[in-house]
Amino acid sequence: MAQHFLLSAAARTLSLRQIYKAGEDAAYETFCALRWPETDGVAVCPDCGCYESYKITTRRKYKCKACYRQYSVTSGTIFASRKLSFSDILAAICLFVNGSKGRSAVQLSRELGVQYKTAWVMAHKLRESMQDEVEGATVQGEVEIDGAYFGGHIRPKNLRKDRVDRRRKRYQTGTRRVVVAVRARKGRTLTFVTRTEADGVDLVARTVKPGSIIYADEANHWDHLSRGYAMGRINHEEAYSDLCGTHTNNAESFFSRLRRMVRGQHHFVSPKYLHQYATHAAWLEDHRRESNGDLTMRVLGNAMAAPVSREFAGYWQR
């Protein structure tokens, strides 16, 4: 039996020991190389685009020779106004991608020795940068679609006579949401959060390119897609896959990871941020065959290219 990739040495190309042994200067050079790849790490003014700047070495800053603006390697990025050192941020990203089922903010705060608030905001900023990889993306070829409900759980009463039918709408909390997954076989996984699975029909039609083959279960609302796509339907009451290759097992694999992330790591996810956790799980699923070193550099590269977060910049100061 072949060895699982995560058990192999190829999956372990970066460790916390390597990050801290290399030191702060090496981490800073990594940030510069990923922020300005076109100049091999040489600073470029984010305001006017000038390639010539003075170095303020005491504060790791630059002063543009053209517009005289002072800036740093994280200015205008998702890490703008950072407080942590570059090596700590790099270590945080390494820990974040090492969790194959995600990583809770409590665990991250303990491992880094920072406040829970710091770890929580950083984790959400990293998920936000992951979303940029698939912003506006589409899929084609053989595509699987499915939906799964999350949240809205009501604890049953202690006494049997006080219990209600929690399936009825009037006894629900209103926080239940469905994650609709659109996953191309041997391709990317795109996720959307809606109130019902039927609301995902239009999203699927806008995301899947014409000429693709869509595989779905027997839910009636997916019937509308048969007007524009070739469809393969599987009845899960009879089988999970058939001899013709009709199944939604890849979409179910994503939901398996997301459920373990929500239940085992975070325990509770607000419907306001469910889309970020779904994006995180989809990103882990799509890049599951890459080493943790490559994953760390990928996330850091996304963060260096991402603008200042509108939602999480100064989140706890509001």
PDB file of C-alpha atoms in Angstrom:
ATOM      1  CA  MET A   1       0.000   0.000   0.000  1.00  0.00           C
ATOM      2  CA  ALA A   2       1.358   3.409  -1.007  1.00  0.00           C
ATOM      3  CA  GLN A   3       2.333   5.792   1.757  1.00  0.00           C
ATOM      4  CA  HIS A   4       0.044   8.777   2.346  1.00  0.00           C
ATOM      5  CA  PHE A   5       1.580  12.053   1.194  1.00  0.00           C
ATOM      6  CA  LEU A   6       1.276  13.712   4.615  1.00  0.00           C
ATOM      7  CA  LEU A   7       3.344  10.885   6.129  1.00  0.00           C
ATOM      8  CA  SER A   8       6.185  11.332   3.650  1.00  0.00           C
ATOM      9  CA  ALA A   9       9.275  13.521   4.014  1.00  0.00           C
ATOM     10  CA  ALA A  10       8.180  15.493   0.942  1.00  0.00           C
ATOM     11  CA  ALA A  11       5.335  16.982   2.969  1.00  0.00           C
ATOM     12  CA  ARG A  12       7.706  18.380   5.610  1.00  0.00           C
ATOM     13  CA  THR A  13       9.977  21.007   4.090  1.00  0.00           C
ATOM     14  CA  LEU A  14       9.624  23.742   6.734  1.00  0.00           C
ATOM     15  CA  SER A  15       9.568  23.732  10.532  1.00  0.00           C
ATOM     16  CA  LEU A  16       9.387  26.264  13.325  1.00  0.00           C
ATOM     17  CA  ARG A  17      12.950  25.384  14.244  1.00  0.00           C
ATOM     18  CA  GLN A  18      14.147  26.380  10.774  1.00  0.00           C
ATOM     19  CA  ILE A  19      12.235  29.661  10.877  1.00  0.00           C
ATOM     20  CA  TYR A  20      13.580  30.807  14.235  1.00  0.00           C
ATOM     21  CA  LYS A  21      17.075  29.462  13.602  1.00  0.00           C
ATOM     22  CA  ALA A  22      17.292  31.503  10.385  1.00  0.00           C
ATOM     23  CA  GLY A  23      16.414  34.615  12.377  1.00  0.00           C
ATOM     24  CA  GLU A  24      14.548  37.860  11.863  1.00  0.00           C
ATOM     25  CA  ASP A  25      16.723  39.065   8.975  1.00  0.00           C
ATOM     26  CA  ALA A  26      16.026  35.960   6.905  1.00  0.00           C
ATOM     27  CA  ALA A  27      12.293  36.253   7.564  1.00  0.00           C
ATOM     28  CA  TYR A  28      12.390  39.923   6.540  1.00  0.00           C
ATOM     29  CA  GLU A  29      14.179  39.062   3.294  1.00  0.00           C
ATOM     30  CA  THR A  30      11.475  36.464   2.572  1.00  0.00           C
ATOM     31  CA  PHE A  31       8.790  39.126   2.996  1.00  0.00           C
ATOM     32  CA  CYS A  32      10.652  41.476   0.637  1.00  0.00           C
ATOM     33  CA  ALA A  33      11.154  38.781  -2.007  1.00  0.00           C
ATOM     34  CA  LEU A  34       7.443  37.954  -2.041  1.00  0.00           C
ATOM     35  CA  ARG A  35       6.288  41.583  -1.871  1.00  0.00           C
ATOM     36  CA  TRP A  36       8.491  42.719  -4.768  1.00  0.00           C
ATOM     37  CA  PRO A  37       9.192  39.598  -6.873  1.00  0.00           C
ATOM     38  CA  GLU A  38       9.645  41.590 -10.091  1.00  0.00           C
ATOM     39  CA  THR A  39      12.695  43.389  -8.599  1.00  0.00           C
ATOM     40  CA  ASP A  40      14.094  40.417  -6.640  1.00  0.00           C
ATOM     41  CA  GLY A  41      13.146  41.991  -3.317  1.00  0.00           C
ATOM     42  CA  VAL A  42      14.293  45.555  -4.093  1.00  0.00           C
ATOM     43  CA  ALA A  43      11.799  48.028  -2.606  1.00  0.00           C
ATOM     44  CA  VAL A  44       9.226  49.716  -4.848  1.00  0.00           C
ATOM     45  CA  CYS A  45       7.187  52.659  -3.573  1.00  0.00           C
ATOM     46  CA  PRO A  46       3.538  51.547  -3.253  1.00  0.00           C
ATOM     47  CA  ASP A  47       2.379  55.131  -3.818  1.00  0.00           C
ATOM     48  CA  CYS A  48       4.174  56.303  -6.974  1.00  0.00           C
ATOM     49  CA  GLY A  49       5.925  53.114  -8.130  1.00  0.00           C
ATOM     50  CA  CYS A  50       9.428  54.582  -7.925  1.00  0.00           C
ATOM     51  CA  TYR A  51      12.257  52.039  -7.758  1.00  0.00           C
ATOM     52  CA  GLU A  52      14.665  54.308  -5.854  1.00  0.00           C
ATOM     53  CA  SER A  53      14.323  54.711  -2.100  1.00  0.00           C
ATOM     54  CA  TYR A  54      16.421  55.541   0.914  1.00  0.00           C
ATOM     55  CA  LYS A  55      16.806  52.800   3.507  1.00  0.00           C
ATOM     56  CA  ILE A  56      15.895  53.595   7.111  1.00  0.00           C
ATOM     57  CA  THR A  57      17.678  50.593   8.578  1.00  0.00           C
ATOM     58  CA  THR A  58      16.868  51.335  12.229  1.00  0.00           C
ATOM     59  CA  ARG A  59      13.140  50.805  11.578  1.00  0.00           C
ATOM     60  CA  ARG A  60      13.197  48.559   8.485  1.00  0.00           C
ATOM     61  CA  LYS A  61      11.535  51.283   6.456  1.00  0.00           C
ATOM     62  CA  TYR A  62      12.122  53.090   3.181  1.00  0.00           C
ATOM     63  CA  LYS A  63      11.726  56.677   2.021  1.00  0.00           C
ATOM     64  CA  CYS A  64      10.848  57.202  -1.628  1.00  0.00           C
ATOM     65  CA  LYS A  65      13.226  59.518  -3.510  1.00  0.00           C
ATOM     66  CA  ALA A  66      10.397  60.742  -5.740  1.00  0.00           C
ATOM     67  CA  CYS A  67       7.425  61.379  -3.435  1.00  0.00           C
ATOM     68  CA  TYR A  68       9.289  61.246  -0.089  1.00  0.00           C
ATOM     69  CA  ARG A  69       6.760  58.856   1.367  1.00  0.00           C
ATOM     70  CA  GLN A  70       7.937  56.502   4.106  1.00  0.00           C
ATOM     71  CA  TYR A  71       6.785  52.904   3.773  1.00  0.00           C
ATOM     72  CA  SER A  72       7.643  49.379   4.856  1.00  0.00           C
ATOM     73  CA  VAL A  73       7.422  45.968   3.233  1.00  0.00           C
ATOM     74  CA  THR A  74       3.943  45.461   4.698  1.00  0.00           C
ATOM     75  CA  SER A  75       2.549  48.922   3.870  1.00  0.00           C
ATOM     76  CA  GLY A  76      -0.687  48.643   1.916  1.00  0.00           C
ATOM     77  CA  THR A  77      -0.919  44.886   2.492  1.00  0.00           C
ATOM     78  CA  ILE A  78      -3.075  42.776   4.738  1.00  0.00           C
ATOM     79  CA  PHE A  79      -0.307  42.954   7.392  1.00  0.00           C
ATOM     80  CA  ALA A  80      -0.223  46.754   7.468  1.00  0.00           C
ATOM     81  CA  SER A  81       0.235  48.232  10.973  1.00  0.00           C
ATOM     82  CA  ARG A  82       1.527  44.880  12.208  1.00  0.00           C
ATOM     83  CA  LYS A  83       2.886  44.471  15.739  1.00  0.00           C
ATOM     84  CA  LEU A  84       4.444  41.003  15.514  1.00  0.00           C
ATOM     85  CA  SER A  85       7.942  40.389  14.217  1.00  0.00           C
ATOM     86  CA  PHE A  86       8.461  38.966  10.734  1.00  0.00           C
ATOM     87  CA  SER A  87       9.650  35.629  12.110  1.00  0.00           C
ATOM     88  CA  ASP A  88       6.557  35.360  14.336  1.00  0.00           C
ATOM     89  CA  ILE A  89       4.243  36.038  11.400  1.00  0.00           C
ATOM     90  CA  LEU A  90       6.075  33.481   9.281  1.00  0.00           C
ATOM     91  CA  ALA A  91       5.828  30.952  12.129  1.00  0.00           C
ATOM     92  CA  ALA A  92       2.107  31.710  12.490  1.00  0.00           C
ATOM     93  CA  ILE A  93       1.538  31.005   8.794  1.00  0.00           C
ATOM     94  CA  CYS A  94       3.514  27.762   9.062  1.00  0.00           C
ATOM     95  CA  LEU A  95       1.371  26.627  12.001  1.00  0.00           C
ATOM     96  CA  PHE A  96      -1.770  27.711  10.175  1.00  0.00           C
ATOM     97  CA  VAL A  97      -1.094  25.611   7.070  1.00  0.00           C
ATOM     98  CA  ASN A  98       0.157  22.634   9.092  1.00  0.00           C
ATOM     99  CA  GLY A  99      -3.361  22.069  10.437  1.00  0.00           C
ATOM    100  CA  SER A 100      -4.940  19.787   7.841  1.00  0.00           C
ATOM    101  CA  LYS A 101      -8.316  20.335   9.523  1.00  0.00           C
ATOM    102  CA  GLY A 102      -7.705  23.977  10.352  1.00  0.00           C
ATOM    103  CA  ARG A 103      -6.345  25.603  13.486  1.00  0.00           C
ATOM    104  CA  SER A 104      -8.321  27.350  16.206  1.00  0.00           C
ATOM    105  CA  ALA A 105      -7.410  30.849  17.354  1.00  0.00           C
ATOM    106  CA  VAL A 106      -7.035  29.603  20.938  1.00  0.00           C
ATOM    107  CA  GLN A 107      -4.462  27.029  19.884  1.00  0.00           C
ATOM    108  CA  LEU A 108      -2.648  29.546  17.684  1.00  0.00           C
ATOM    109  CA  SER A 109      -2.509  32.090  20.515  1.00  0.00           C
ATOM    110  CA  ARG A 110      -0.957  29.543  22.878  1.00  0.00           C
ATOM    111  CA  GLU A 111       1.632  28.405  20.363  1.00  0.00           C
ATOM    112  CA  LEU A 112       2.693  31.967  19.504  1.00  0.00           C
ATOM    113  CA  GLY A 113       2.354  33.388  23.007  1.00  0.00           C
ATOM    114  CA  VAL A 114      -0.004  36.182  21.900  1.00  0.00           C
ATOM    115  CA  GLN A 115      -3.493  37.276  22.904  1.00  0.00           C
ATOM    116  CA  TYR A 116      -6.494  35.410  21.554  1.00  0.00           C
ATOM    117  CA  LYS A 117      -7.619  38.595  19.788  1.00  0.00           C
ATOM    118  CA  THR A 118      -4.322  38.808  17.893  1.00  0.00           C
ATOM    119  CA  ALA A 119      -4.488  35.184  16.770  1.00  0.00           C
ATOM    120  CA  TRP A 120      -8.168  35.444  15.800  1.00  0.00           C
ATOM    121  CA  VAL A 121      -7.666  38.488  13.579  1.00  0.00           C
ATOM    122  CA  MET A 122      -4.527  37.047  11.992  1.00  0.00           C
ATOM    123  CA  ALA A 123      -6.272  33.780  11.149  1.00  0.00           C
ATOM    124  CA  HIS A 124      -9.136  35.641   9.494  1.00  0.00           C
ATOM    125  CA  LYS A 125      -6.731  37.826   7.527  1.00  0.00           C
ATOM    126  CA  LEU A 126      -4.986  34.705   6.236  1.00  0.00           C
ATOM    127  CA  ARG A 127      -8.339  33.210   5.214  1.00  0.00           C
ATOM    128  CA  GLU A 128      -9.154  36.464   3.460  1.00  0.00           C
ATOM    129  CA  SER A 129      -5.939  36.235   1.450  1.00  0.00           C
ATOM    130  CA  MET A 130      -6.808  32.631   0.539  1.00  0.00           C
ATOM    131  CA  GLN A 131     -10.081  33.876  -0.918  1.00  0.00           C
ATOM    132  CA  ASP A 132      -8.160  36.091  -3.349  1.00  0.00           C
ATOM    133  CA  GLU A 133      -6.828  32.974  -5.103  1.00  0.00           C
ATOM    134  CA  VAL A 134     -10.292  32.071  -6.371  1.00  0.00           C
ATOM    135  CA  GLU A 135     -11.892  35.523  -6.612  1.00  0.00           C
ATOM    136  CA  GLY A 136     -13.958  35.542  -9.799  1.00  0.00           C
ATOM    137  CA  ALA A 137     -12.738  32.054 -10.754  1.00  0.00           C
ATOM    138  CA  THR A 138     -14.758  29.600 -12.836  1.00  0.00           C
ATOM    139  CA  VAL A 139     -14.533  25.834 -13.332  1.00  0.00           C
ATOM    140  CA  GLN A 140     -15.048  23.576 -16.330  1.00  0.00           C
ATOM    141  CA  GLY A 141     -14.913  19.953 -17.410  1.00  0.00           C
ATOM    142  CA  GLU A 142     -16.380  17.426 -15.012  1.00  0.00           C
ATOM    143  CA  VAL A 143     -17.817  19.343 -12.080  1.00  0.00           C
ATOM    144  CA  GLU A 144     -19.451  18.075  -8.901  1.00  0.00           C
ATOM    145  CA  ILE A 145     -21.930  20.179  -6.925  1.00  0.00           C
ATOM    146  CA  ASP A 146     -23.515  19.622  -3.540  1.00  0.00           C
ATOM    147  CA  GLY A 147     -24.643  21.474  -0.438  1.00  0.00           C
ATOM    148  CA  ALA A 148     -24.355  20.909   3.308  1.00  0.00           C
ATOM    149  CA  TYR A 149     -26.014  22.722   6.215  1.00  0.00           C
ATOM    150  CA  PHE A 150     -24.084  24.190   9.141  1.00  0.00           C
ATOM    151  CA  GLY A 151     -25.060  25.940  12.344  1.00  0.00           C
ATOM    152  CA  GLY A 152     -28.467  26.641  13.853  1.00  0.00           C
ATOM    153  CA  HIS A 153     -28.193  23.854  16.420  1.00  0.00           C
ATOM    154  CA  ILE A 154     -30.675  23.967  19.301  1.00  0.00           C
ATOM    155  CA  ARG A 155     -29.853  22.051  22.443  1.00  0.00           C
ATOM    156  CA  PRO A 156     -32.717  19.676  23.345  1.00  0.00           C
ATOM    157  CA  LYS A 157     -34.479  20.184  26.674  1.00  0.00           C
ATOM    158  CA  ASN A 158     -33.653  17.931  29.599  1.00  0.00           C
ATOM    159  CA  LEU A 159     -37.181  16.606  30.133  1.00  0.00           C
ATOM    160  CA  ARG A 160     -38.831  14.703  27.325  1.00  0.00           C
ATOM    161  CA  LYS A 161     -42.139  16.538  27.754  1.00  0.00           C
ATOM    162  CA  ASP A 162     -40.415  19.889  27.144  1.00  0.00           C
ATOM    163  CA  ARG A 163     -38.720  18.860  23.893  1.00  0.00           C
ATOM    164  CA  VAL A 164     -39.917  20.187  20.532  1.00  0.00           C
ATOM    165  CA  ASP A 165     -39.514  19.148  16.921  1.00  0.00           C
ATOM    166  CA  ARG A 166     -36.336  21.040  16.058  1.00  0.00           C
ATOM    167  CA  ARG A 167     -36.890  20.434  12.344  1.00  0.00           C
ATOM    168  CA  ARG A 168     -39.771  22.920  12.299  1.00  0.00           C
ATOM    169  CA  LYS A 169     -38.921  26.454  11.220  1.00  0.00           C
ATOM    170  CA  ARG A 170     -40.538  28.138  14.232  1.00  0.00           C
ATOM    171  CA  TYR A 171     -38.222  26.242  16.576  1.00  0.00           C
ATOM    172  CA  GLN A 172     -35.027  27.135  14.689  1.00  0.00           C
ATOM    173  CA  THR A 173     -32.599  29.928  15.510  1.00  0.00           C
ATOM    174  CA  GLY A 174     -32.392  31.443  12.019  1.00  0.00           C
ATOM    175  CA  THR A 175     -28.595  31.041  11.935  1.00  0.00           C
ATOM    176  CA  ARG A 176     -28.578  27.853   9.874  1.00  0.00           C
ATOM    177  CA  ARG A 177     -26.725  28.245   6.563  1.00  0.00           C
ATOM    178  CA  VAL A 178     -25.832  25.994   3.667  1.00  0.00           C
ATOM    179  CA  VAL A 179     -22.397  25.801   2.043  1.00  0.00           C
ATOM    180  CA  VAL A 180     -22.683  25.086  -1.677  1.00  0.00           C
ATOM    181  CA  ALA A 181     -19.553  23.465  -3.105  1.00  0.00           C
ATOM    182  CA  VAL A 182     -18.664  23.538  -6.800  1.00  0.00           C
ATOM    183  CA  ARG A 183     -15.684  21.255  -7.323  1.00  0.00           C
ATOM    184  CA  ALA A 184     -14.020  20.405 -10.602  1.00  0.00           C
ATOM    185  CA  ARG A 185     -12.536  16.937 -10.726  1.00  0.00           C
ATOM    186  CA  LYS A 186      -8.767  17.428 -10.629  1.00  0.00           C
ATOM    187  CA  GLY A 187      -9.446  21.168 -10.276  1.00  0.00           C
ATOM    188  CA  ARG A 188     -10.419  23.924  -7.875  1.00  0.00           C
ATOM    189  CA  THR A 189     -13.145  23.959  -5.234  1.00  0.00           C
ATOM    190  CA  LEU A 190     -15.375  27.052  -5.120  1.00  0.00           C
ATOM    191  CA  THR A 191     -17.701  27.650  -2.187  1.00  0.00           C
ATOM    192  CA  PHE A 192     -20.747  29.838  -1.554  1.00  0.00           C
ATOM    193  CA  VAL A 193     -22.832  30.372   1.573  1.00  0.00           C
ATOM    194  CA  THR A 194     -26.602  30.700   1.137  1.00  0.00           C
ATOM    195  CA  ARG A 195     -29.725  30.202   3.229  1.00  0.00           C
ATOM    196  CA  THR A 196     -30.973  27.223   1.225  1.00  0.00           C
ATOM    197  CA  GLU A 197     -29.362  24.815  -1.201  1.00  0.00           C
ATOM    198  CA  ALA A 198     -31.775  25.913  -3.927  1.00  0.00           C
ATOM    199  CA  ASP A 199     -30.297  29.426  -3.756  1.00  0.00           C
ATOM    200  CA  GLY A 200     -27.072  27.955  -5.106  1.00  0.00           C
ATOM    201  CA  VAL A 201     -28.526  27.056  -8.525  1.00  0.00           C
ATOM    202  CA  ASP A 202     -27.882  30.504 -10.031  1.00  0.00           C
ATOM    203  CA  LEU A 203     -24.421  30.633  -8.450  1.00  0.00           C
ATOM    204  CA  VAL A 204     -23.523  27.306 -10.039  1.00  0.00           C
ATOM    205  CA  ALA A 205     -24.776  28.513 -13.433  1.00  0.00           C
ATOM    206  CA  ARG A 206     -22.548  31.613 -13.202  1.00  0.00           C
ATOM    207  CA  THR A 207     -19.514  29.634 -12.037  1.00  0.00           C
ATOM    208  CA  VAL A 208     -19.492  26.543 -14.301  1.00  0.00           C
ATOM    209  CA  LYS A 209     -18.505  27.198 -17.912  1.00  0.00           C
ATOM    210  CA  PRO A 210     -20.816  26.028 -20.719  1.00  0.00           C
ATOM    211  CA  GLY A 211     -20.003  22.628 -22.154  1.00  0.00           C
ATOM    212  CA  SER A 212     -19.142  21.163 -18.760  1.00  0.00           C
ATOM    213  CA  ILE A 213     -20.676  18.041 -17.255  1.00  0.00           C
ATOM    214  CA  ILE A 214     -22.271  18.561 -13.844  1.00  0.00           C
ATOM    215  CA  TYR A 215     -22.709  15.732 -11.354  1.00  0.00           C
ATOM    216  CA  ALA A 216     -25.261  16.202  -8.580  1.00  0.00           C
ATOM    217  CA  ASP A 217     -27.560  14.264  -6.287  1.00  0.00           C
ATOM    218  CA  GLU A 218     -31.291  13.800  -6.813  1.00  0.00           C
ATOM    219  CA  ALA A 219     -32.395  17.103  -5.203  1.00  0.00           C
ATOM    220  CA  ASN A 220     -35.144  18.651  -7.360  1.00  0.00           C
ATOM    221  CA  HIS A 221     -33.669  22.149  -7.528  1.00  0.00           C
ATOM    222  CA  TRP A 222     -30.657  20.914  -9.514  1.00  0.00           C
ATOM    223  CA  ASP A 223     -33.052  19.978 -12.344  1.00  0.00           C
ATOM    224  CA  HIS A 224     -32.939  23.591 -13.602  1.00  0.00           C
ATOM    225  CA  LEU A 225     -29.285  23.135 -14.570  1.00  0.00           C
ATOM    226  CA  SER A 226     -30.158  20.426 -17.108  1.00  0.00           C
ATOM    227  CA  ARG A 227     -31.278  23.148 -19.534  1.00  0.00           C
ATOM    228  CA  GLY A 228     -27.716  24.345 -20.070  1.00  0.00           C
ATOM    229  CA  TYR A 229     -25.483  21.459 -19.017  1.00  0.00           C
ATOM    230  CA  ALA A 230     -25.112  17.732 -19.462  1.00  0.00           C
ATOM    231  CA  MET A 231     -26.041  16.231 -16.093  1.00  0.00           C
ATOM    232  CA  GLY A 232     -25.113  13.095 -14.209  1.00  0.00           C
ATOM    233  CA  ARG A 233     -27.368  12.317 -11.244  1.00  0.00           C
ATOM    234  CA  ILE A 234     -26.731   9.881  -8.404  1.00  0.00           C
ATOM    235  CA  ASN A 235     -29.315   8.698  -5.891  1.00  0.00           C
ATOM    236  CA  HIS A 236     -27.493   8.311  -2.576  1.00  0.00           C
ATOM    237  CA  GLU A 237     -30.241   6.079  -1.221  1.00  0.00           C
ATOM    238  CA  GLU A 238     -29.168   3.473  -3.751  1.00  0.00           C
ATOM    239  CA  ALA A 239     -25.418   4.077  -4.163  1.00  0.00           C
ATOM    240  CA  TYR A 240     -22.664   6.638  -3.661  1.00  0.00           C
ATOM    241  CA  SER A 241     -21.240   6.020  -7.144  1.00  0.00           C
ATOM    242  CA  ASP A 242     -22.022   3.909 -10.190  1.00  0.00           C
ATOM    243  CA  LEU A 243     -19.998   2.135 -12.857  1.00  0.00           C
ATOM    244  CA  CYS A 244     -20.316   5.109 -15.236  1.00  0.00           C
ATOM    245  CA  GLY A 245     -18.352   7.376 -12.909  1.00  0.00           C
ATOM    246  CA  THR A 246     -21.363   9.288 -11.662  1.00  0.00           C
ATOM    247  CA  HIS A 247     -20.756  10.455  -8.100  1.00  0.00           C
ATOM    248  CA  THR A 248     -20.196  13.512  -5.913  1.00  0.00           C
ATOM    249  CA  ASN A 249     -17.497  11.944  -3.749  1.00  0.00           C
ATOM    250  CA  ASN A 250     -15.030  14.784  -4.292  1.00  0.00           C
ATOM    251  CA  ALA A 251     -17.545  17.348  -3.056  1.00  0.00           C
ATOM    252  CA  GLU A 252     -18.334  15.080  -0.109  1.00  0.00           C
ATOM    253  CA  SER A 253     -14.605  14.880   0.656  1.00  0.00           C
ATOM    254  CA  PHE A 254     -14.530  18.659   0.989  1.00  0.00           C
ATOM    255  CA  PHE A 255     -17.560  18.643   3.289  1.00  0.00           C
ATOM    256  CA  SER A 256     -15.926  15.966   5.419  1.00  0.00           C
ATOM    257  CA  ARG A 257     -12.923  18.231   5.963  1.00  0.00           C
ATOM    258  CA  LEU A 258     -15.124  21.267   6.656  1.00  0.00           C
ATOM    259  CA  ARG A 259     -17.282  19.409   9.198  1.00  0.00           C
ATOM    260  CA  ARG A 260     -14.214  18.175  11.067  1.00  0.00           C
ATOM    261  CA  MET A 261     -12.825  21.697  11.020  1.00  0.00           C
ATOM    262  CA  VAL A 262     -15.994  23.188  12.475  1.00  0.00           C
ATOM    263  CA  ARG A 263     -16.721  20.458  15.019  1.00  0.00           C
ATOM    264  CA  GLY A 264     -13.223  19.422  16.017  1.00  0.00           C
ATOM    265  CA  GLN A 265     -11.266  22.680  15.872  1.00  0.00           C
ATOM    266  CA  HIS A 266     -13.588  25.657  16.186  1.00  0.00           C
ATOM    267  CA  HIS A 267     -16.670  24.048  17.802  1.00  0.00           C
ATOM    268  CA  PHE A 268     -18.751  27.077  16.805  1.00  0.00           C
ATOM    269  CA  VAL A 269     -18.693  29.173  13.641  1.00  0.00           C
ATOM    270  CA  SER A 270     -20.746  32.327  13.225  1.00  0.00           C
ATOM    271  CA  PRO A 271     -22.827  32.438  10.019  1.00  0.00           C
ATOM    272  CA  LYS A 272     -21.227  35.843   9.385  1.00  0.00           C
ATOM    273  CA  TYR A 273     -17.819  34.222   8.884  1.00  0.00           C
ATOM    274  CA  LEU A 274     -18.843  30.765   7.640  1.00  0.00           C
ATOM    275  CA  HIS A 275     -17.735  31.682   4.113  1.00  0.00           C
ATOM    276  CA  GLN A 276     -14.174  32.197   5.346  1.00  0.00           C
ATOM    277  CA  TYR A 277     -13.985  28.813   7.024  1.00  0.00           C
ATOM    278  CA  ALA A 278     -15.433  27.200   3.885  1.00  0.00           C
ATOM    279  CA  THR A 279     -12.768  28.960   1.805  1.00  0.00           C
ATOM    280  CA  HIS A 280     -10.068  27.735   4.207  1.00  0.00           C
ATOM    281  CA  ALA A 281     -11.256  24.115   3.974  1.00  0.00           C
ATOM    282  CA  ALA A 282     -11.485  24.321   0.178  1.00  0.00           C
ATOM    283  CA  TRP A 283      -7.952  25.761  -0.001  1.00  0.00           C
ATOM    284  CA  LEU A 284      -6.588  22.931   2.135  1.00  0.00           C
ATOM    285  CA  GLU A 285      -8.420  20.389   0.000  1.00  0.00           C
ATOM    286  CA  ASP A 286      -7.118  21.834  -3.273  1.00  0.00           C
ATOM    287  CA  HIS A 287      -3.486  22.038  -2.087  1.00  0.00           C
ATOM    288  CA  ARG A 288      -3.367  18.857  -0.025  1.00  0.00           C
ATOM    289  CA  ARG A 289      -0.516  17.429  -2.156  1.00  0.00           C
ATOM    290  CA  GLU A 290       1.848  20.359  -1.579  1.00  0.00           C
ATOM    291  CA  SER A 291       4.527  20.529   1.103  1.00  0.00           C
ATOM    292  CA  ASN A 292       4.039  22.740   4.127  1.00  0.00           C
ATOM    293  CA  GLY A 293       6.929  24.923   2.962  1.00  0.00           C
ATOM    294  CA  ASP A 294       5.236  25.576  -0.376  1.00  0.00           C
ATOM    295  CA  LEU A 295       1.917  26.214   1.379  1.00  0.00           C
ATOM    296  CA  THR A 296       3.541  28.729   3.727  1.00  0.00           C
ATOM    297  CA  MET A 297       5.103  30.642   0.841  1.00  0.00           C
ATOM    298  CA  ARG A 298       1.837  30.510  -1.091  1.00  0.00           C
ATOM    299  CA  VAL A 299      -0.156  32.036   1.782  1.00  0.00           C
ATOM    300  CA  LEU A 300       2.520  34.648   2.481  1.00  0.00           C
ATOM    301  CA  GLY A 301       2.614  35.574  -1.218  1.00  0.00           C
ATOM    302  CA  ASN A 302      -1.173  35.971  -1.216  1.00  0.00           C
ATOM    303  CA  ALA A 303      -0.988  38.137   1.916  1.00  0.00           C
ATOM    304  CA  MET A 304       1.707  40.378   0.410  1.00  0.00           C
ATOM    305  CA  ALA A 305      -0.472  40.894  -2.685  1.00  0.00           C
ATOM    306  CA  ALA A 306      -3.693  41.469  -0.734  1.00  0.00           C
ATOM    307  CA  PRO A 307      -4.774  45.031   0.150  1.00  0.00           C
ATOM    308  CA  VAL A 308      -5.464  46.259   3.670  1.00  0.00           C
ATOM    309  CA  SER A 309      -8.409  44.316   5.080  1.00  0.00           C
ATOM    310  CA  ARG A 310     -11.562  46.414   5.284  1.00  0.00           C
ATOM    311  CA  GLU A 311     -13.207  44.004   7.686  1.00  0.00           C
ATOM    312  CA  PHE A 312     -10.387  43.067  10.058  1.00  0.00           C
ATOM    313  CA  ALA A 313      -8.015  46.069  10.085  1.00  0.00           C
ATOM    314  CA  GLY A 314      -8.430  47.575  13.555  1.00  0.00           C
ATOM    315  CA  TYR A 315     -11.191  45.059  14.302  1.00  0.00           C
ATOM    316  CA  TRP A 316     -10.903  45.166  18.108  1.00  0.00           C
ATOM    317  CA  GLN A 317     -10.539  48.960  18.224  1.00  0.00           C
ATOM    318  CA  ARG A 318     -13.991  49.625  16.798  1.00  0.00           C
TER     319      ARG A 318
END
